[in-house]
mmCIF file of C-alpha atoms in Angstrom:
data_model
loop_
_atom_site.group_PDB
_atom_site.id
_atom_site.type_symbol
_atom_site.label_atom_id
_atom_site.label_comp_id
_atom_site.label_asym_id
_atom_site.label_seq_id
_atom_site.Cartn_x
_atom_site.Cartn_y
_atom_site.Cartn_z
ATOM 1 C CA UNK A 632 3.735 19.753 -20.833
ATOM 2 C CA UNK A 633 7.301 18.466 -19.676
ATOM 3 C CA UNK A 634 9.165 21.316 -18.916
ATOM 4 C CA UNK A 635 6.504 23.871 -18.598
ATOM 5 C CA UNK A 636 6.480 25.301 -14.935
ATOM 6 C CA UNK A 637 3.274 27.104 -15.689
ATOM 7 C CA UNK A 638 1.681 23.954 -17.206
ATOM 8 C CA UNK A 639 -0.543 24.019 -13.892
ATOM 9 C CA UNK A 640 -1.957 26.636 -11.928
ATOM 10 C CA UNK A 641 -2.197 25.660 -8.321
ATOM 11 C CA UNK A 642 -4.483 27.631 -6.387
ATOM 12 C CA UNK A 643 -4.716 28.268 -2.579
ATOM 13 C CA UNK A 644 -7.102 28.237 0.198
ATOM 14 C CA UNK A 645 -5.579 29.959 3.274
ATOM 15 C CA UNK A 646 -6.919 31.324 6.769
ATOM 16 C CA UNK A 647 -6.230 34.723 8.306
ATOM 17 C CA UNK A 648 -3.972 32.736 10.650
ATOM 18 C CA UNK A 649 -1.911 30.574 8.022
ATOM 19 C CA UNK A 650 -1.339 34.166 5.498
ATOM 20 C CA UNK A 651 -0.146 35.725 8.692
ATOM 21 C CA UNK A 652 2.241 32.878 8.996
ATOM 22 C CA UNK A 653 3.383 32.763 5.183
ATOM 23 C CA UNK A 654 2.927 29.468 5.480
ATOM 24 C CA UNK A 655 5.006 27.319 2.880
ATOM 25 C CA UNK A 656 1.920 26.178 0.970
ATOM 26 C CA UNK A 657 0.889 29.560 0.718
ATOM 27 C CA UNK A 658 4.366 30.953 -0.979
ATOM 28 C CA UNK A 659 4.217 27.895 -2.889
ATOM 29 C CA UNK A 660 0.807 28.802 -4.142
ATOM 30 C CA UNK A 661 0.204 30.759 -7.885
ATOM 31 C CA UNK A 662 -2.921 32.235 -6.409
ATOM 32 C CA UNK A 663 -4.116 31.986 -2.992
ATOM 33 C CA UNK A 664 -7.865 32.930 -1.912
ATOM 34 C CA UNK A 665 -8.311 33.521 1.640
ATOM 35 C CA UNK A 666 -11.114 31.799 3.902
ATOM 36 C CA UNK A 667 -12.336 32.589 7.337
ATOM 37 C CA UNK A 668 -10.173 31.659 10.134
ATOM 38 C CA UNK A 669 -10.729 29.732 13.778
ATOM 39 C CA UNK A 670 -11.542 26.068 13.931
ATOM 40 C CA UNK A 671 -11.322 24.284 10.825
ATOM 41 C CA UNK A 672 -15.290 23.825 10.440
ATOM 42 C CA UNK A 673 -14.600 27.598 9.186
ATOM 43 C CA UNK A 674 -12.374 26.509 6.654
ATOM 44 C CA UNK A 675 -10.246 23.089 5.460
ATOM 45 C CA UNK A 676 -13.185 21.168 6.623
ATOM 46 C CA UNK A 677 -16.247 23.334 5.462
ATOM 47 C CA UNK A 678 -16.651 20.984 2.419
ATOM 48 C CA UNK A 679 -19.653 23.515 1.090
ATOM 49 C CA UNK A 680 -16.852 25.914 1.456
ATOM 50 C CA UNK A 681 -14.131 24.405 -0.751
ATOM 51 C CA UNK A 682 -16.596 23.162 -3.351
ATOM 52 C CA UNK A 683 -17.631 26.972 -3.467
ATOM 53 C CA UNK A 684 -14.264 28.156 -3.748
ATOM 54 C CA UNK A 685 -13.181 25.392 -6.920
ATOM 55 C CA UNK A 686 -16.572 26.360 -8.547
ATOM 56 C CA UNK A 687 -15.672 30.090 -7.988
ATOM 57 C CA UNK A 688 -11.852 29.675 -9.028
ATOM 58 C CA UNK A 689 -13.125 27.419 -12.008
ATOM 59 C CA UNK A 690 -10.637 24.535 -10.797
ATOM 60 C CA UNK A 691 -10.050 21.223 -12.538
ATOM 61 C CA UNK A 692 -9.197 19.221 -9.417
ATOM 62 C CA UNK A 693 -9.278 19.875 -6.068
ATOM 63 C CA UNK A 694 -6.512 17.912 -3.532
ATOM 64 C CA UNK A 695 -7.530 18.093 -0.258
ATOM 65 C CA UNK A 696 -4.248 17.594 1.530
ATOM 66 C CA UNK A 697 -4.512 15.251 4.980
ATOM 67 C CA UNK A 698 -7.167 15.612 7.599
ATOM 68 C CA UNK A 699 -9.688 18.084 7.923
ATOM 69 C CA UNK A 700 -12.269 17.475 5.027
ATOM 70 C CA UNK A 701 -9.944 14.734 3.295
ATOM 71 C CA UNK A 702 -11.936 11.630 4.515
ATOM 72 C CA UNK A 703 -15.633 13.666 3.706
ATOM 73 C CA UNK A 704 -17.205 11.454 1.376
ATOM 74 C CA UNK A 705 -19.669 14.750 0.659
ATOM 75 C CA UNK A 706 -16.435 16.168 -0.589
ATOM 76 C CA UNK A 707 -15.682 13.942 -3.651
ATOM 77 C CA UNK A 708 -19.695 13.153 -4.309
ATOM 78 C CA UNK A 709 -20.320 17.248 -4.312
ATOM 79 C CA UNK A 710 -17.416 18.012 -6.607
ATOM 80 C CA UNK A 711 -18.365 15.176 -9.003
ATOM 81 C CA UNK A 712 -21.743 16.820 -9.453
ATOM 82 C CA UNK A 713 -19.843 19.842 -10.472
ATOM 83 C CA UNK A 714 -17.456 18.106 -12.562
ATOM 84 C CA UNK A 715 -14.662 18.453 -11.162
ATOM 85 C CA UNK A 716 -11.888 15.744 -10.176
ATOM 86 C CA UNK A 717 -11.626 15.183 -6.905
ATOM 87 C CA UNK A 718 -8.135 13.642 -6.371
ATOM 88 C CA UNK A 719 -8.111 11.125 -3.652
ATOM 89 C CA UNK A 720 -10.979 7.877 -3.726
ATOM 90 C CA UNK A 721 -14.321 8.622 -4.721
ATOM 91 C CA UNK A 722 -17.010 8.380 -1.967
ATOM 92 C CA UNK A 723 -18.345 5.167 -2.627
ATOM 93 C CA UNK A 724 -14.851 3.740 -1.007
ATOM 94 C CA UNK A 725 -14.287 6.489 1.234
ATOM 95 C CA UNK A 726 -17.677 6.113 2.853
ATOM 96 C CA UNK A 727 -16.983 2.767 3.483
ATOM 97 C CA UNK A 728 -13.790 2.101 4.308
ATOM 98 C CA UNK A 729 -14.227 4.734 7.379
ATOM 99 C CA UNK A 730 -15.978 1.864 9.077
ATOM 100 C CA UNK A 731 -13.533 -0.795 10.368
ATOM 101 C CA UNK A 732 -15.987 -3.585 10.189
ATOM 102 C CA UNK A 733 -16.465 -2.587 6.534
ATOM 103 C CA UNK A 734 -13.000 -2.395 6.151
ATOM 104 C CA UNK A 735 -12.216 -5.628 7.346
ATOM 105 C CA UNK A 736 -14.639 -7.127 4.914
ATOM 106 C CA UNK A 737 -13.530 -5.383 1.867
ATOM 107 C CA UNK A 738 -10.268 -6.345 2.848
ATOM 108 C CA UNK A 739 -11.341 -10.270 2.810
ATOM 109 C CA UNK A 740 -13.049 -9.491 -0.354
ATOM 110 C CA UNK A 741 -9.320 -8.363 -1.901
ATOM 111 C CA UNK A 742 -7.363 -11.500 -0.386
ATOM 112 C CA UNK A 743 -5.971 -9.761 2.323
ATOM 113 C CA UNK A 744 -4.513 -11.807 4.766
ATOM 114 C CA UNK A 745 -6.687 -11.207 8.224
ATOM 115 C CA UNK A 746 -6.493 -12.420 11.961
ATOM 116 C CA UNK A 747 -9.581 -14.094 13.207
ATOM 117 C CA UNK A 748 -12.439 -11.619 14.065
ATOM 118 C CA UNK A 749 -16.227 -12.286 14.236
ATOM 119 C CA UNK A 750 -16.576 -11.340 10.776
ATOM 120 C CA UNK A 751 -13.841 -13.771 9.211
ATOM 121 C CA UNK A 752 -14.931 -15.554 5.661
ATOM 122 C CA UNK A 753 -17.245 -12.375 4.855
ATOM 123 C CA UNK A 754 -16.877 -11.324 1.439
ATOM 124 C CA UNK A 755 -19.213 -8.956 -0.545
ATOM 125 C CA UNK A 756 -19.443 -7.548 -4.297
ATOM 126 C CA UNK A 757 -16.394 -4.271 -4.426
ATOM 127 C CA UNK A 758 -19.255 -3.189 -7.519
ATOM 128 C CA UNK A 759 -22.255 -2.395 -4.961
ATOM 129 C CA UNK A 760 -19.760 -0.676 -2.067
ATOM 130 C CA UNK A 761 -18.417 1.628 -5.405
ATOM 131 C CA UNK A 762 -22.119 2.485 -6.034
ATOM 132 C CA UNK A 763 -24.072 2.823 -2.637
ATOM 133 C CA UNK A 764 -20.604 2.954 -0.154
ATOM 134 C CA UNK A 765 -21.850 0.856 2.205
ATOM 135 C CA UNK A 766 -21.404 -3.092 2.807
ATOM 136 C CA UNK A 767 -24.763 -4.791 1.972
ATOM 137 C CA UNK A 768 -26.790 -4.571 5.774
ATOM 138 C CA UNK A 769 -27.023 -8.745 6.022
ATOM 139 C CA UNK A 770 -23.703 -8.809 5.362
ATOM 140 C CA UNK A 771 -22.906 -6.082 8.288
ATOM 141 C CA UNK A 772 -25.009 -7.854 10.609
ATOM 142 C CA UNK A 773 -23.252 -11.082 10.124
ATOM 143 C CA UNK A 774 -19.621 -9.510 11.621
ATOM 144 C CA UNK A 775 -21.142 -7.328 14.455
ATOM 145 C CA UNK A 776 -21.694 -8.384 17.726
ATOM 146 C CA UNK A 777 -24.683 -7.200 19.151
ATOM 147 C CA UNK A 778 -25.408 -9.530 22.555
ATOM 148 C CA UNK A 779 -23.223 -10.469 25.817
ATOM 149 C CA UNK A 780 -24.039 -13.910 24.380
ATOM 150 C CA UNK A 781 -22.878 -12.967 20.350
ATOM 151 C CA UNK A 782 -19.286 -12.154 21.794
ATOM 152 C CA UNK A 783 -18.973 -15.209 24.219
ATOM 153 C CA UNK A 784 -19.550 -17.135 21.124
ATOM 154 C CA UNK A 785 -17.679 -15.433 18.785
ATOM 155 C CA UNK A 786 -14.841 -15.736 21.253
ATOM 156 C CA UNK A 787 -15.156 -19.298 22.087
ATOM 157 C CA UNK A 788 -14.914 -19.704 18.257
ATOM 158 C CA UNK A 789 -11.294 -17.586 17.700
ATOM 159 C CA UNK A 790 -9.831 -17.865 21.078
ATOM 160 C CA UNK A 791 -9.111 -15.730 24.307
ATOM 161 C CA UNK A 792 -7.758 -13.353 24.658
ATOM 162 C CA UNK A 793 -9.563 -10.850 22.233
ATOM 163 C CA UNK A 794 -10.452 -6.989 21.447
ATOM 164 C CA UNK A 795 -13.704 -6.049 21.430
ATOM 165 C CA UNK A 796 -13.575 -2.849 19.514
ATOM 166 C CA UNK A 797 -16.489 -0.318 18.302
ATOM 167 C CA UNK A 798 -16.642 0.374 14.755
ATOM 168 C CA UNK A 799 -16.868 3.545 15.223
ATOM 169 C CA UNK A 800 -14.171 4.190 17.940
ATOM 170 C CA UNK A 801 -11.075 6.148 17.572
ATOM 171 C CA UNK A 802 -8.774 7.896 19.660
ATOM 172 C CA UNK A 803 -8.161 4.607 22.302
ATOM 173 C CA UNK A 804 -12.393 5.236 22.613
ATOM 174 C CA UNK A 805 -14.368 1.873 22.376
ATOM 175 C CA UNK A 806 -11.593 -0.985 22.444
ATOM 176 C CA UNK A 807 -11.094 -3.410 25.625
ATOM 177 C CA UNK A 808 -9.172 -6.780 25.612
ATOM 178 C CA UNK A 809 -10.457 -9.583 27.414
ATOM 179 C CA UNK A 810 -8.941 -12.732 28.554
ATOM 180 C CA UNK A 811 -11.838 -14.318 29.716
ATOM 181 C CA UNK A 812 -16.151 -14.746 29.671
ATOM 182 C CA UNK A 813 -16.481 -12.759 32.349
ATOM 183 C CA UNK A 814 -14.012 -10.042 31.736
ATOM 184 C CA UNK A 815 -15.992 -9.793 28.254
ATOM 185 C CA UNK A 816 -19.191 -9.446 30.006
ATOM 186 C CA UNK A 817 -18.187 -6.736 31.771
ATOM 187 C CA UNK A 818 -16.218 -5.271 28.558
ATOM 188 C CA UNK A 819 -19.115 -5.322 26.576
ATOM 189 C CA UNK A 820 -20.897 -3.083 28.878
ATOM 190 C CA UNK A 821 -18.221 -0.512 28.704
ATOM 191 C CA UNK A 822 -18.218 -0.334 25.159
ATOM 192 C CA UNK A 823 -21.480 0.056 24.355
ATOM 193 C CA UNK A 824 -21.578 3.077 26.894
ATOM 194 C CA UNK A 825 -18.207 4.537 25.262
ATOM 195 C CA UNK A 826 -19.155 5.031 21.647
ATOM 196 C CA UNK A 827 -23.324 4.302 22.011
ATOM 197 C CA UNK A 828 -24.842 3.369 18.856
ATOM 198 C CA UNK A 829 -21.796 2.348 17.459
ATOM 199 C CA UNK A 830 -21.854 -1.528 16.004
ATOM 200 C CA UNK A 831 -19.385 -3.421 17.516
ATOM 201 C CA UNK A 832 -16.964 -6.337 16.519
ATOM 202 C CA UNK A 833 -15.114 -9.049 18.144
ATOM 203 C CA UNK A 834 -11.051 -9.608 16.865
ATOM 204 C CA UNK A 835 -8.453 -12.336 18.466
ATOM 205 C CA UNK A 836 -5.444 -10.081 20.255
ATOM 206 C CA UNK A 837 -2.208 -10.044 18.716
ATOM 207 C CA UNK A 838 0.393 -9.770 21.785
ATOM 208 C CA UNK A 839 3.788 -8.286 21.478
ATOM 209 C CA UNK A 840 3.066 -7.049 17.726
ATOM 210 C CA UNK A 841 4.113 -4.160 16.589
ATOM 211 C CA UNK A 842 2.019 -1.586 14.147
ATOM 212 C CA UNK A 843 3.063 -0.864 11.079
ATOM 213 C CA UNK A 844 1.513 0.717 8.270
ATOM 214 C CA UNK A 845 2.598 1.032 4.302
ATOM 215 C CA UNK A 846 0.880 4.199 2.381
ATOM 216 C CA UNK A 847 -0.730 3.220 -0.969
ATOM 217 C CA UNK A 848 -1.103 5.502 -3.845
ATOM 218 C CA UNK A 849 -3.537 4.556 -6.535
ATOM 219 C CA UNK A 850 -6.001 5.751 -9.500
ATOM 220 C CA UNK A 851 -9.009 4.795 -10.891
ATOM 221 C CA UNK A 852 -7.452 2.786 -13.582
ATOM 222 C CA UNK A 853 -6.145 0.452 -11.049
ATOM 223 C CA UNK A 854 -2.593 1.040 -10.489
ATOM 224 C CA UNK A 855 -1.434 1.274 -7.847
ATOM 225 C CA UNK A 856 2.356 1.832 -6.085
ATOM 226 C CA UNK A 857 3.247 0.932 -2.121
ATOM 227 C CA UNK A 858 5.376 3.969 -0.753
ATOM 228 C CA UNK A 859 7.409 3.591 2.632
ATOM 229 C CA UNK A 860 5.771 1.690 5.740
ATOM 230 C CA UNK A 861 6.255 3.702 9.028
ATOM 231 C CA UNK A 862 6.176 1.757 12.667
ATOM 232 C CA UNK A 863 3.270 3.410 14.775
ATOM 233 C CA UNK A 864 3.897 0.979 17.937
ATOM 234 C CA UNK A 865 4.630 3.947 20.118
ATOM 235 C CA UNK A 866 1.572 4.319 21.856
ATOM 236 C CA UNK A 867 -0.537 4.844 24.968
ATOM 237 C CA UNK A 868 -3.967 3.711 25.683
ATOM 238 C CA UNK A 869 -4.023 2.842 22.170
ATOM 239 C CA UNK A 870 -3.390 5.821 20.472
ATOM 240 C CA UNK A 871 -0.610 6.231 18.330
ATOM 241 C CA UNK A 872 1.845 8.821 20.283
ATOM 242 C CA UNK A 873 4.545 8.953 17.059
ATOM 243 C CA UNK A 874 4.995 7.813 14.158
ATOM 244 C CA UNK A 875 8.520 6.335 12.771
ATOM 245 C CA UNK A 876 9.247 6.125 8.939
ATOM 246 C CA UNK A 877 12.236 6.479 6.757
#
């Protein structure tokens, strides 16, 4: 109800540490419950542990705030089985789009302009990643890389110099450029022994860009708003060292 500053109950978790802070969440809380402190597999990431505490607290939505158990796909699948909202994606999405080679397809699928990559022209069904969160496995296999000869190819095809990135890399882990066959060669090597078992990918290099990224809110009814972009280029190894944004 407009106007009605009780309207909605927001309710708390908070660790030892963050309580003995009074941390601004926590005054800004209507009811906090505290949870066990230390590393954050004690708490904000224990996604058992927050589904317990909504169930307990008899929630209607839970918003997981940034990091920790925010990108858990068990999160929103666990609290829809309880029915309650989880606000953020549900983990069809989620599941997939914390893959970049899924993420690059989906974003093919939606129009979205992309540089060359060895997945380029890939397109799948947005229905069947909602439902099982994962790109169909043919379709996978037809943007990885999996061969010294798969990447000379797929380079040949969009053009040195290129990244050769693991999927699942982060952190400046699993990403080398090459300029030529042999420095890809060698490249591939070191990838495969960086993040093992990760699939890889092939992408053309874009020199003297800069990274910038815009923040997207949306619901499941499909709207959806574009907030402020922020300029990430400040980086080392890269990994993002700041972010810039208005």
């Amino acid at each position: 109800v407009l106007g009605d500053a009780k309207a909605l109950t927001f309710v708390a978790m908070a660790s030892g540490q963050d309580l003995d802070a009074n941390a601004e969440f926590v005054r800004l809380a209507d009811r906090v419950v505290e949870v066990p402190s230390g590393s954050n597999k004690n708490n904000y990431a224990n996604v058992e542990l927050i589904i317990d505490v909504a169930e307990r607290e008899a929630v209607d939505a839970v918003w997981p705030g940034w990091g920790h158990a925010s990108e858990y796909p068990e999160l929103p699948d666990g609290l829809a089985k309880r029915n309650i909202t989880f606000i953020g994606p549900s983990g069809g999405p989620m599941r997939a789009l914390g893959d970049k080679i899924a993420a690059s397809i989906l974003a093919q699928t939606a129009r979205v302009s992309s540089i060359p990559w060895s997945g380029d022209g890939i397109t799948c069904d947005p229905k069947v990643v909602i439902e099982t969160g994962a790109i169909p496995p043919e379709l996978f296999r037809k943007a990885m890389v999996t061969s010294e000869e798969e990447c000379i190819a797929a380079a040949e095809r969009i053009g040195y110099p290129v990244m050769l990135k693991a999927s699942e890399g982060g952190g400046g882990k699993g990403i080398r450029m090459s300029k030529d066959a042999a420095e890809l060669r060698n490249n591939f090597v070191q990838v495969t022994n960086e993040v093992p078992g990760s699939p890889m990918f092939l992408m053309q290099l874009c020199s003297n860009a800069r990274h910038l990224e815009v923040q997207i809110v949306g619901d499941k009814h499909g709207q959806a708003v574009a907030l402020n972009g922020r300029d990430c280029s400040t980086q080392r190894r890269f990994q993002k060292i700041f972010e810039e944004a208005p």
